[in-house]
mmCIF file of C-alpha atoms and ligand atoms in Angstrom:
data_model
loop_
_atom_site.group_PDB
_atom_site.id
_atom_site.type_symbol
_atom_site.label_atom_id
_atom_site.label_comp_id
_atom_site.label_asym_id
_atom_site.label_seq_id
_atom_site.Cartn_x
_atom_site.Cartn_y
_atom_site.Cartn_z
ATOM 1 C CA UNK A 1 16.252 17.556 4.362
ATOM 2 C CA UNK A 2 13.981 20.565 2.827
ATOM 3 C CA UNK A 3 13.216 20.306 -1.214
ATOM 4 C CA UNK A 4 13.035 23.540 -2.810
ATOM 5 C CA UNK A 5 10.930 23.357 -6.452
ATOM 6 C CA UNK A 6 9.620 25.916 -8.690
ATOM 7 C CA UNK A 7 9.336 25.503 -12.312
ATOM 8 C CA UNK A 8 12.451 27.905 -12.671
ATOM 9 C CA UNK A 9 16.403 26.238 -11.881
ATOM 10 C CA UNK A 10 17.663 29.910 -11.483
ATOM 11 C CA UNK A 11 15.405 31.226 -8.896
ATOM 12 C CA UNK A 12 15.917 27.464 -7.112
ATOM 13 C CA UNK A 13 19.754 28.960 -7.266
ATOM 14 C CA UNK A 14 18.460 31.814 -5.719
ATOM 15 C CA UNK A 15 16.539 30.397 -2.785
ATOM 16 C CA UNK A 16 18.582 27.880 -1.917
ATOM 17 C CA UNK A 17 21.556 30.710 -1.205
ATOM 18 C CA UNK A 18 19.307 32.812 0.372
ATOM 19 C CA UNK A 19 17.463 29.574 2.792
ATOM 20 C CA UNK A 20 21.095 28.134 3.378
ATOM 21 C CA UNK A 21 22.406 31.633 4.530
ATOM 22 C CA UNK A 22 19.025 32.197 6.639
ATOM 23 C CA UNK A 23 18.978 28.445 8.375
ATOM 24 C CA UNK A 24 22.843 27.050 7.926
ATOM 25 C CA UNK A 25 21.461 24.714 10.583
ATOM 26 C CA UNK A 26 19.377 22.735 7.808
ATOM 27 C CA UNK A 27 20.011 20.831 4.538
ATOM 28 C CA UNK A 28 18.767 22.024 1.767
ATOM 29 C CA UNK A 29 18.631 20.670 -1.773
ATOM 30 C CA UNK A 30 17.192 20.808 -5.469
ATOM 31 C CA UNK A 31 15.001 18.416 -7.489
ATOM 32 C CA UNK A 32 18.958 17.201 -8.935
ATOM 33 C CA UNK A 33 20.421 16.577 -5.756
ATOM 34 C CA UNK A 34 17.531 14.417 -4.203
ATOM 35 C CA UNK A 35 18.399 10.673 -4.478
ATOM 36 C CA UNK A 36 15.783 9.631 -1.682
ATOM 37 C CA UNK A 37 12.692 11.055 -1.720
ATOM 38 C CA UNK A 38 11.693 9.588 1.765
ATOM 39 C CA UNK A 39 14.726 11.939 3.338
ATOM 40 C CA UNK A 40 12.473 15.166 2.249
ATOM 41 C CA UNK A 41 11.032 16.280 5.501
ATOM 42 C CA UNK A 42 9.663 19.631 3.903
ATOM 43 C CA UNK A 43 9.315 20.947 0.941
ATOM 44 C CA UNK A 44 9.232 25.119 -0.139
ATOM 45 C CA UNK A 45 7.767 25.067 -3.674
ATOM 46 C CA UNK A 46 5.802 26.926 -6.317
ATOM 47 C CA UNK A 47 3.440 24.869 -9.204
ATOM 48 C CA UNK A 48 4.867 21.345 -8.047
ATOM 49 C CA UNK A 49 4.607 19.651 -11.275
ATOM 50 C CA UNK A 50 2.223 16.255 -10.516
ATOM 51 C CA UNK A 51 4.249 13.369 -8.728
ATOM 52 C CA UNK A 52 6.768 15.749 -7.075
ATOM 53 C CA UNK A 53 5.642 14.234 -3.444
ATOM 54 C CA UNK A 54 5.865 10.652 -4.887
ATOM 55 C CA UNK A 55 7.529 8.542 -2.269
ATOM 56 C CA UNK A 56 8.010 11.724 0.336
ATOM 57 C CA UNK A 57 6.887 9.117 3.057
ATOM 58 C CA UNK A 58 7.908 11.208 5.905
ATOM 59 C CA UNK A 59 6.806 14.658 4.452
ATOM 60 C CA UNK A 60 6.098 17.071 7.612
ATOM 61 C CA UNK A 61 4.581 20.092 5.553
ATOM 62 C CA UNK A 62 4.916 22.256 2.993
ATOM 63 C CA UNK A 63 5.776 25.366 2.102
ATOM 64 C CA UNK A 64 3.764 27.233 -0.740
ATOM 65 C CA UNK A 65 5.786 30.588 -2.648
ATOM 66 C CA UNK A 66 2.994 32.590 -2.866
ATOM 67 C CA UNK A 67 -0.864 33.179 -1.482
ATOM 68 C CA UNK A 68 -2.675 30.920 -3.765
ATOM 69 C CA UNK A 69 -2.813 26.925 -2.970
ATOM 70 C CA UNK A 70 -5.321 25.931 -5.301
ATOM 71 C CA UNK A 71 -1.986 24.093 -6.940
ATOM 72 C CA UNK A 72 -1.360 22.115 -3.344
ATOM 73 C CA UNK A 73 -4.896 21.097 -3.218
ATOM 74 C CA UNK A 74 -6.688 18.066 -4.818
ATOM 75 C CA UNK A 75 -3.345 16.473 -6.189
ATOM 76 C CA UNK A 76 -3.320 12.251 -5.661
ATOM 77 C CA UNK A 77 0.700 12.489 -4.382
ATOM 78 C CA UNK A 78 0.282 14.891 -1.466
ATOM 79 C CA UNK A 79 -1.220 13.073 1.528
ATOM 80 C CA UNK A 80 -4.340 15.068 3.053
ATOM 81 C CA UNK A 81 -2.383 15.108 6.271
ATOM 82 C CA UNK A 82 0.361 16.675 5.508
ATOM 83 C CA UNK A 83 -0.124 20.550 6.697
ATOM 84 C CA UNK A 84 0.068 23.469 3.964
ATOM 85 C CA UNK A 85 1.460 26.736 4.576
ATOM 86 C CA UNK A 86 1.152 29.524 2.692
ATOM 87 C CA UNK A 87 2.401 33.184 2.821
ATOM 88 C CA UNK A 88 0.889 35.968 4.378
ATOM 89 C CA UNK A 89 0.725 38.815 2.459
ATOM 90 C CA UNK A 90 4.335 39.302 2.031
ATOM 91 C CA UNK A 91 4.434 43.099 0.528
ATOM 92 C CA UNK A 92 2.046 41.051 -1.750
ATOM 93 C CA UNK A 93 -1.032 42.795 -0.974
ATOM 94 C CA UNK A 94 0.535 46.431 -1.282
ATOM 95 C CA UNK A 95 1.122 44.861 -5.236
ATOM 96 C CA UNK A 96 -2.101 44.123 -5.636
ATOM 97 C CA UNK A 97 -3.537 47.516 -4.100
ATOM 98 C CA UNK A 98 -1.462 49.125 -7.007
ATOM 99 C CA UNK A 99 -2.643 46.690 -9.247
ATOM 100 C CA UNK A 100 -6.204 47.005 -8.753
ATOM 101 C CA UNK A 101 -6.225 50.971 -8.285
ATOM 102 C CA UNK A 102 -4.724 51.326 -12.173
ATOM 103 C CA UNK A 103 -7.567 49.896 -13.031
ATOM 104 C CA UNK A 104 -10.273 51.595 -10.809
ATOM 105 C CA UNK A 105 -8.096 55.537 -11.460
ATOM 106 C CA UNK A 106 -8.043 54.381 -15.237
ATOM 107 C CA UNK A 107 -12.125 54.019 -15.481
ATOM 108 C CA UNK A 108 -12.631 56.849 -13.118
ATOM 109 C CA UNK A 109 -10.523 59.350 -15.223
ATOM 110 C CA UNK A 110 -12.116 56.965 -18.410
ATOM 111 C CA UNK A 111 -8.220 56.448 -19.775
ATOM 112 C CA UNK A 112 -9.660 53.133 -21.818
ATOM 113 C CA UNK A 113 -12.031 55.222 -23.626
ATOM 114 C CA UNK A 114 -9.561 57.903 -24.163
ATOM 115 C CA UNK A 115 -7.082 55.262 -25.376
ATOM 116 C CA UNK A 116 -9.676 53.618 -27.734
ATOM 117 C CA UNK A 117 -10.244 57.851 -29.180
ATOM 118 C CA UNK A 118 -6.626 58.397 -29.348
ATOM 119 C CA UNK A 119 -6.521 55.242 -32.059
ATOM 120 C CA UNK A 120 -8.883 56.743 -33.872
ATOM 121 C CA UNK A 121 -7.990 60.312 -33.899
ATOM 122 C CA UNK A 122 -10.782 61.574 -31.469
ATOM 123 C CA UNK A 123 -10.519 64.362 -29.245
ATOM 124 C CA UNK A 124 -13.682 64.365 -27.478
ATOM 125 C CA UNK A 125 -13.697 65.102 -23.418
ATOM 126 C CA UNK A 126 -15.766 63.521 -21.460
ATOM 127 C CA UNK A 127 -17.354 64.592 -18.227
ATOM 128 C CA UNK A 128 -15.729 64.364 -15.223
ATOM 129 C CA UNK A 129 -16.448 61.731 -12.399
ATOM 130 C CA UNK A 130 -15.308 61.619 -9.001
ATOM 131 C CA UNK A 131 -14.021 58.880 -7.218
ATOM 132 C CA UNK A 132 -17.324 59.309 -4.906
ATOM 133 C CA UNK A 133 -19.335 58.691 -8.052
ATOM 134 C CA UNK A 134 -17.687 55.394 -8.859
ATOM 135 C CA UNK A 135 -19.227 52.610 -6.937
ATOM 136 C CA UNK A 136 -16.420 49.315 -6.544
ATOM 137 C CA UNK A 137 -17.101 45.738 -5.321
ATOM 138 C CA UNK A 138 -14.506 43.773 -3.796
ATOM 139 C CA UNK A 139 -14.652 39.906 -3.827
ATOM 140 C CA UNK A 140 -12.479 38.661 -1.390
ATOM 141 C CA UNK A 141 -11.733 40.319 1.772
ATOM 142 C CA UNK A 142 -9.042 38.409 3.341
ATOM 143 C CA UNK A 143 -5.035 39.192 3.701
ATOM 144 C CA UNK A 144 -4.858 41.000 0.347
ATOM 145 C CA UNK A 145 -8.444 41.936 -0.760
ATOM 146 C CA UNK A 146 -9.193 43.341 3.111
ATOM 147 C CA UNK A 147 -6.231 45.412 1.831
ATOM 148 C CA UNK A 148 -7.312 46.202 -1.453
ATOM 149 C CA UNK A 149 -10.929 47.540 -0.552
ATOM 150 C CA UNK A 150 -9.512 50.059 2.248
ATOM 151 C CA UNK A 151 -7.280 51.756 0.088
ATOM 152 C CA UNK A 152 -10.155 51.990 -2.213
ATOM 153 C CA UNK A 153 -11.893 53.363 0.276
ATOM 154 C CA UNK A 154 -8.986 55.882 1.492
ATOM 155 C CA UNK A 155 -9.123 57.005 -2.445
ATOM 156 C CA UNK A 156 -12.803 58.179 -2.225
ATOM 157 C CA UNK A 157 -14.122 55.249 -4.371
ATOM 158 C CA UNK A 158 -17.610 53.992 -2.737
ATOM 159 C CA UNK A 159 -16.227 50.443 -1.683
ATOM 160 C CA UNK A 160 -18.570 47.193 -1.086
ATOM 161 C CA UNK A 161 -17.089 43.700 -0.099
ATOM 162 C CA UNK A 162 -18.035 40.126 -0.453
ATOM 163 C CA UNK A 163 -16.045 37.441 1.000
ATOM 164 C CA UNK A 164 -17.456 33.617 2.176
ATOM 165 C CA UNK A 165 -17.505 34.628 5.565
ATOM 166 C CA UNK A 166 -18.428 37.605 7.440
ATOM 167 C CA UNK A 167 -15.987 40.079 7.695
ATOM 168 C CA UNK A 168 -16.122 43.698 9.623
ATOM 169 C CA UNK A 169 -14.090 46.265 7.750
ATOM 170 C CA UNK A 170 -14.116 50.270 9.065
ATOM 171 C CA UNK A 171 -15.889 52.281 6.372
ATOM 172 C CA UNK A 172 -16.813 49.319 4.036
ATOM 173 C CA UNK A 173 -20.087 47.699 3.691
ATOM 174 C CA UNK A 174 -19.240 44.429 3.772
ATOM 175 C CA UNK A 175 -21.424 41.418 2.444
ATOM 176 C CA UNK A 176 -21.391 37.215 2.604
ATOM 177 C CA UNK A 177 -23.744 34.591 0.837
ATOM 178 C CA UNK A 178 -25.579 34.206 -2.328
ATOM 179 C CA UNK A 179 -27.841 37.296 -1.766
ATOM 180 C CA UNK A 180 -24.743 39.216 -0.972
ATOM 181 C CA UNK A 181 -22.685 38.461 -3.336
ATOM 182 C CA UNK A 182 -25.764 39.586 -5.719
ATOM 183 C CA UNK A 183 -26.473 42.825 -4.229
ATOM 184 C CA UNK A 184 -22.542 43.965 -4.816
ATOM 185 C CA UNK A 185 -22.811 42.692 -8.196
ATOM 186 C CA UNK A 186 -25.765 44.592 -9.061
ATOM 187 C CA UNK A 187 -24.097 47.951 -7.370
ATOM 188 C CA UNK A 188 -20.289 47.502 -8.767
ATOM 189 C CA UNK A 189 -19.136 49.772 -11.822
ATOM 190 C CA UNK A 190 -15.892 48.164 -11.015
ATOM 191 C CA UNK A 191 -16.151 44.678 -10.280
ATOM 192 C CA UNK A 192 -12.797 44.179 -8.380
ATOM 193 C CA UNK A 193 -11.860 40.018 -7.945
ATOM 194 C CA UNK A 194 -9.164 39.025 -5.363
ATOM 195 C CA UNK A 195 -10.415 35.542 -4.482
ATOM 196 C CA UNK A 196 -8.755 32.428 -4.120
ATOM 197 C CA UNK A 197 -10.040 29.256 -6.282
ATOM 198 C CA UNK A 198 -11.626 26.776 -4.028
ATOM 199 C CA UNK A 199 -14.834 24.554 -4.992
ATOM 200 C CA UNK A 200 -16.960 27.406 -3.906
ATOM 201 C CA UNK A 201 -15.136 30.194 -5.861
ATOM 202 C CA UNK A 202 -14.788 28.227 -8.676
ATOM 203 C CA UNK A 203 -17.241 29.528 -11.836
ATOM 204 C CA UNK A 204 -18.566 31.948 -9.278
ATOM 205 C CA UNK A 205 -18.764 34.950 -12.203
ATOM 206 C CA UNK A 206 -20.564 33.229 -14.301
ATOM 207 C CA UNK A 207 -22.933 34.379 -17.553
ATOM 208 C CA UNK A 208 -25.737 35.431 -14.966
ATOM 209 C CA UNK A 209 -23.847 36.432 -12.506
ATOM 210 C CA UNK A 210 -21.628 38.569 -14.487
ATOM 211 C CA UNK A 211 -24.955 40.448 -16.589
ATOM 212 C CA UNK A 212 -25.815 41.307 -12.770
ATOM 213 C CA UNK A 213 -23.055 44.436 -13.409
ATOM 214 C CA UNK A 214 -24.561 47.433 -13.997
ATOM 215 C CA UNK A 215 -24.210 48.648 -18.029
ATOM 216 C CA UNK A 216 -20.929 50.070 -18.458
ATOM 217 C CA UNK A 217 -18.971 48.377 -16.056
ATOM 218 C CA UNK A 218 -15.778 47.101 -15.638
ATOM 219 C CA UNK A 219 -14.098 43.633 -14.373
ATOM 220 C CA UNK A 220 -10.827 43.438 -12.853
ATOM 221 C CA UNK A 221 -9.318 40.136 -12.099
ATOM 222 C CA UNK A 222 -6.637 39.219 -9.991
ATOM 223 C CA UNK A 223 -7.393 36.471 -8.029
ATOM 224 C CA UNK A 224 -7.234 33.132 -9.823
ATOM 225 C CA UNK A 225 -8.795 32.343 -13.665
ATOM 226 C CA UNK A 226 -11.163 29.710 -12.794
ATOM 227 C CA UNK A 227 -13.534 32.483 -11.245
ATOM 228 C CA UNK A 228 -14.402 33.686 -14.652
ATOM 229 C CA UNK A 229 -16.469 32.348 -17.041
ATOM 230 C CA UNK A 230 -14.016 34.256 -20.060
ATOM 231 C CA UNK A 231 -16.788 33.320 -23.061
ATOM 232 C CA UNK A 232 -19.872 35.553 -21.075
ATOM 233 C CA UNK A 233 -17.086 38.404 -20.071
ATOM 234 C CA UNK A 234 -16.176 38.433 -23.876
ATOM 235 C CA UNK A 235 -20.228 38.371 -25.043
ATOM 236 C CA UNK A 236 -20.769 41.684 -21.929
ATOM 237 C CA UNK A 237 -17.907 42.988 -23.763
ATOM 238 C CA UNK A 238 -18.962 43.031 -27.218
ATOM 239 C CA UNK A 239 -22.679 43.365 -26.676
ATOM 240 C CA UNK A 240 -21.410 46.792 -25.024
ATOM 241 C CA UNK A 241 -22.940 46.042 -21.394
ATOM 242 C CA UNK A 242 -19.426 45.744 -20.028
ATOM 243 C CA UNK A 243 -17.163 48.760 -20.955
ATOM 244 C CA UNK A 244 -13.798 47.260 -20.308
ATOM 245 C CA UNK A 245 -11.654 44.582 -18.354
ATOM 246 C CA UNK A 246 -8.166 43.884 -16.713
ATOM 247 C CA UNK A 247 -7.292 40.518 -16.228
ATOM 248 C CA UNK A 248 -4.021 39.122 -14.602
ATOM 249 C CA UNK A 249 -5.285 35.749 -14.277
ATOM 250 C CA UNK A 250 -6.707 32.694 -17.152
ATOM 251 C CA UNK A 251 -8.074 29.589 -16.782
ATOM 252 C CA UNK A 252 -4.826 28.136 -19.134
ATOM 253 C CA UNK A 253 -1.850 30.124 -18.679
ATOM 254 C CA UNK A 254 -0.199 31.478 -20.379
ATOM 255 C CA UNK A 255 -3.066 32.564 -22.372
ATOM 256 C CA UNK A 256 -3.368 30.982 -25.636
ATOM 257 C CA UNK A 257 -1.742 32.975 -28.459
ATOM 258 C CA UNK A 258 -4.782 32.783 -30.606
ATOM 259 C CA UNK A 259 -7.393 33.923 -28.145
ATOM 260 C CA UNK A 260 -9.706 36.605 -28.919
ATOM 261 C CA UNK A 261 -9.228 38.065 -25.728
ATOM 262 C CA UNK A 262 -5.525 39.187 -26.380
ATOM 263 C CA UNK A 263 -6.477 41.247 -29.779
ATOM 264 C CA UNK A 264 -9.919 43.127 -27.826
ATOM 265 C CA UNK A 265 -9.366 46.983 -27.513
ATOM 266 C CA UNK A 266 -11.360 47.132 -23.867
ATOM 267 C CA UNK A 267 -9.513 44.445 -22.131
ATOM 268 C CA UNK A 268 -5.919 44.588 -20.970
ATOM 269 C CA UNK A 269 -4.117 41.587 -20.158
ATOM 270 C CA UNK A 270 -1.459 41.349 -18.082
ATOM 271 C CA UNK A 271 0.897 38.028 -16.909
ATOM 272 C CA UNK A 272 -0.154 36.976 -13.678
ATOM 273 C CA UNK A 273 1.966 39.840 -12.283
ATOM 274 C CA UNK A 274 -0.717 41.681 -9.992
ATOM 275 C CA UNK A 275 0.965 40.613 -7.203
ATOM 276 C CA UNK A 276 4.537 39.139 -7.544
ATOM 277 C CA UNK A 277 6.090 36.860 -3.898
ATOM 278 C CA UNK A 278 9.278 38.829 -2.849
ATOM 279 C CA UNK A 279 11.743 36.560 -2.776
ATOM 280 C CA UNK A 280 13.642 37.498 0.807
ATOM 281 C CA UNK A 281 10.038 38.334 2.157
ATOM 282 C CA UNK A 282 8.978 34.873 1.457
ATOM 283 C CA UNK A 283 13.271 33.685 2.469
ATOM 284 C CA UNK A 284 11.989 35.466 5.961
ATOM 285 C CA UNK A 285 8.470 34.201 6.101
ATOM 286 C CA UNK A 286 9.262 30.605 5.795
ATOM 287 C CA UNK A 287 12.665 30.619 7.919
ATOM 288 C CA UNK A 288 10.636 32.007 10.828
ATOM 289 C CA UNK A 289 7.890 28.986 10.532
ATOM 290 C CA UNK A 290 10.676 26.367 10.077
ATOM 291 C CA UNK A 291 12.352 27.828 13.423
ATOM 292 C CA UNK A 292 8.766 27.936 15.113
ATOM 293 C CA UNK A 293 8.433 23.971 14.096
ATOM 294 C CA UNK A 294 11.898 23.578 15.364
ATOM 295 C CA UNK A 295 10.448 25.186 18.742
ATOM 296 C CA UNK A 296 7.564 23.130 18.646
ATOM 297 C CA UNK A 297 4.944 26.206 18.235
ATOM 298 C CA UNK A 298 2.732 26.190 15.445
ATOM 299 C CA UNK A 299 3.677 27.957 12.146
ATOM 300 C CA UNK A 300 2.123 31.281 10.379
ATOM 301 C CA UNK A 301 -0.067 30.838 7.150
ATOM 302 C CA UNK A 302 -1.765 27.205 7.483
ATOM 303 C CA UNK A 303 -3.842 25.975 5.051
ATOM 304 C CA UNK A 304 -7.732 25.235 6.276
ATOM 305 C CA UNK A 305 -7.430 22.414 3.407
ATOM 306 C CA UNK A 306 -11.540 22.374 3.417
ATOM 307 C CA UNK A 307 -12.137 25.704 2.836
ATOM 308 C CA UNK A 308 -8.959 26.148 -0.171
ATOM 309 C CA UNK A 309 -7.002 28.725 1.958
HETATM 310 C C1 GLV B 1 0.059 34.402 -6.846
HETATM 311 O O1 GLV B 1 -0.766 34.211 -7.670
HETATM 312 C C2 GLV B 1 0.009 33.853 -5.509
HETATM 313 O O2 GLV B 1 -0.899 33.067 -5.222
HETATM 314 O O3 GLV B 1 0.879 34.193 -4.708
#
């Protein structure tokens, strides 16, 4: 039997039609229609609430909606051997490529300081700057941010990337390791963050590391909240070092009401919406591992539990 969970019962609806059309061979249920929890054999889910994997005692794997795992991970009701899958991209990175270049087109063609005149009545231009003039650093440079920093580059912009491990990318420079990571933050006017939370991601742009950006620059972040040390992003902001940031992603969503971050004029805050899982891309994804399990091969996406992705 194969669980499907996500904190919304409509989209369940949804999945379920679209997994019992795509593998009529299998059972497939909701959170209502479980009675035994030991017949799960897999589970497709998105933000399993804690205990969901409570007596699941002959769990086989599961099946994450979406890139990040960092919800799978660490939890006291999933066993450690029990394998992870997650998606692959998806038509997610294309998303976040959109995402990320509003933000990057937006500070080249300085729309935030426009929109900050336009409030208060100023028309004032401001000299022009090519995308060759606008240096961006890309942290992360795997499925989606490997995606993210070519387009950049395909735009003009004068891309840098930082990822754990070494990566080769045509036409980017590409850095690992403390020293890297330091050199792209000292070179990035647009700060550009597509990593995953893991324990080595987690704080990474912190007070220091964040003063690092040269004066003037901006942070975009889409990968996951926990990177971002929001009080020292909010002190660049106002002491005017950092000129302006988009952020998809919080530490606590949704974002409290009542933080100062919402009511700032040089940060724009979106949902965690940068990159949205298609619902018959993931249908697709995941029917194609389950049939490759049937087969006996070895599924797409596993997680490296160790490493968070
Ligand atoms: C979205 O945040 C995802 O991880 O897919």
């Amino acid at each position: 039997m194969i669980l499907i969970h996500t904190p919304a019962p409509r989209e369940v609806a949804a999945y379920l039609d679209l997994f019992r059309t795509a593998l009529p061979q299998h059972v497939f249920t909701d959170l209502e229609g479980l009675s035994r929890p030991e017949d799960v054999e897999y589970v497709i889910t998105w933000g399993p609430p804690p205990g969901l994997f409570v007596g699941m005692s002959r769990l086989k794997g599961v099946f994450n909606l979406g890139a990040g795992v960092d919800r799978l991970l660490q939890r006291d009701d999933l066993a450690a051997e029990v394998p992870i899958y997650r998606l692959l991209d998806g038509g997610m990175a294309q998303q976040m490529v959109e995402y990320v270049r509003y933000g990057v087109l937006g500070y080249q063609r300085h729309m935030d300081i426009y929109r900050r005149q336009q409030t208060a009545g100023v028309w004032k231009m401001l000299p022009p700057r090519l995308p060759a003039a606008v240096r961006v650093g890309v942290l992360g440079l795997g499925e989606i941010g490997g995606q993210v920093a070519r387009a950049l580059a395909a735009d003009g912009y004068r891309v840098q990337g930082w990822s754990r491990s070494a990566h080769t990318l045509p036409g980017i420079l590409c850095h690992h390791g403390p020293t890297g990571l330091d050199t792209v933050l000292n070179e990035s006017d647009v700060l550009v963050c597509v990593l995953p939370s893991t324990p080595q991601t987690r704080g990474l742009l912190d007070a220091t590391r964040l003063a690092r950006l040269p004066p003037g620059a901006m942070v975009i972040n889409a990968g996951r909240g926990d990177l971002l040390d929001l009080d020292a992003l909010q002190g660049l902001l106002e002491s005017g070092h950092l000129r302006a940031a988009q952020l998809d992603v919080f530490p606590e969503e949704p974002l409290p009401p009542a933080h100062p971050l919402w009511r700032h004029p040089a940060v724009t805050i979106t949902p965690h919406v940068a990159a949205i899982t298609l619902r018959q891309e993931a249908v697709e994804q995941i029917s194609a591992n389950l049939r490759r399990l049937a087969e006996g091969s070895e599924p797409l996406g596993k997680v490296a539990r160790t490493q968070g992705y």
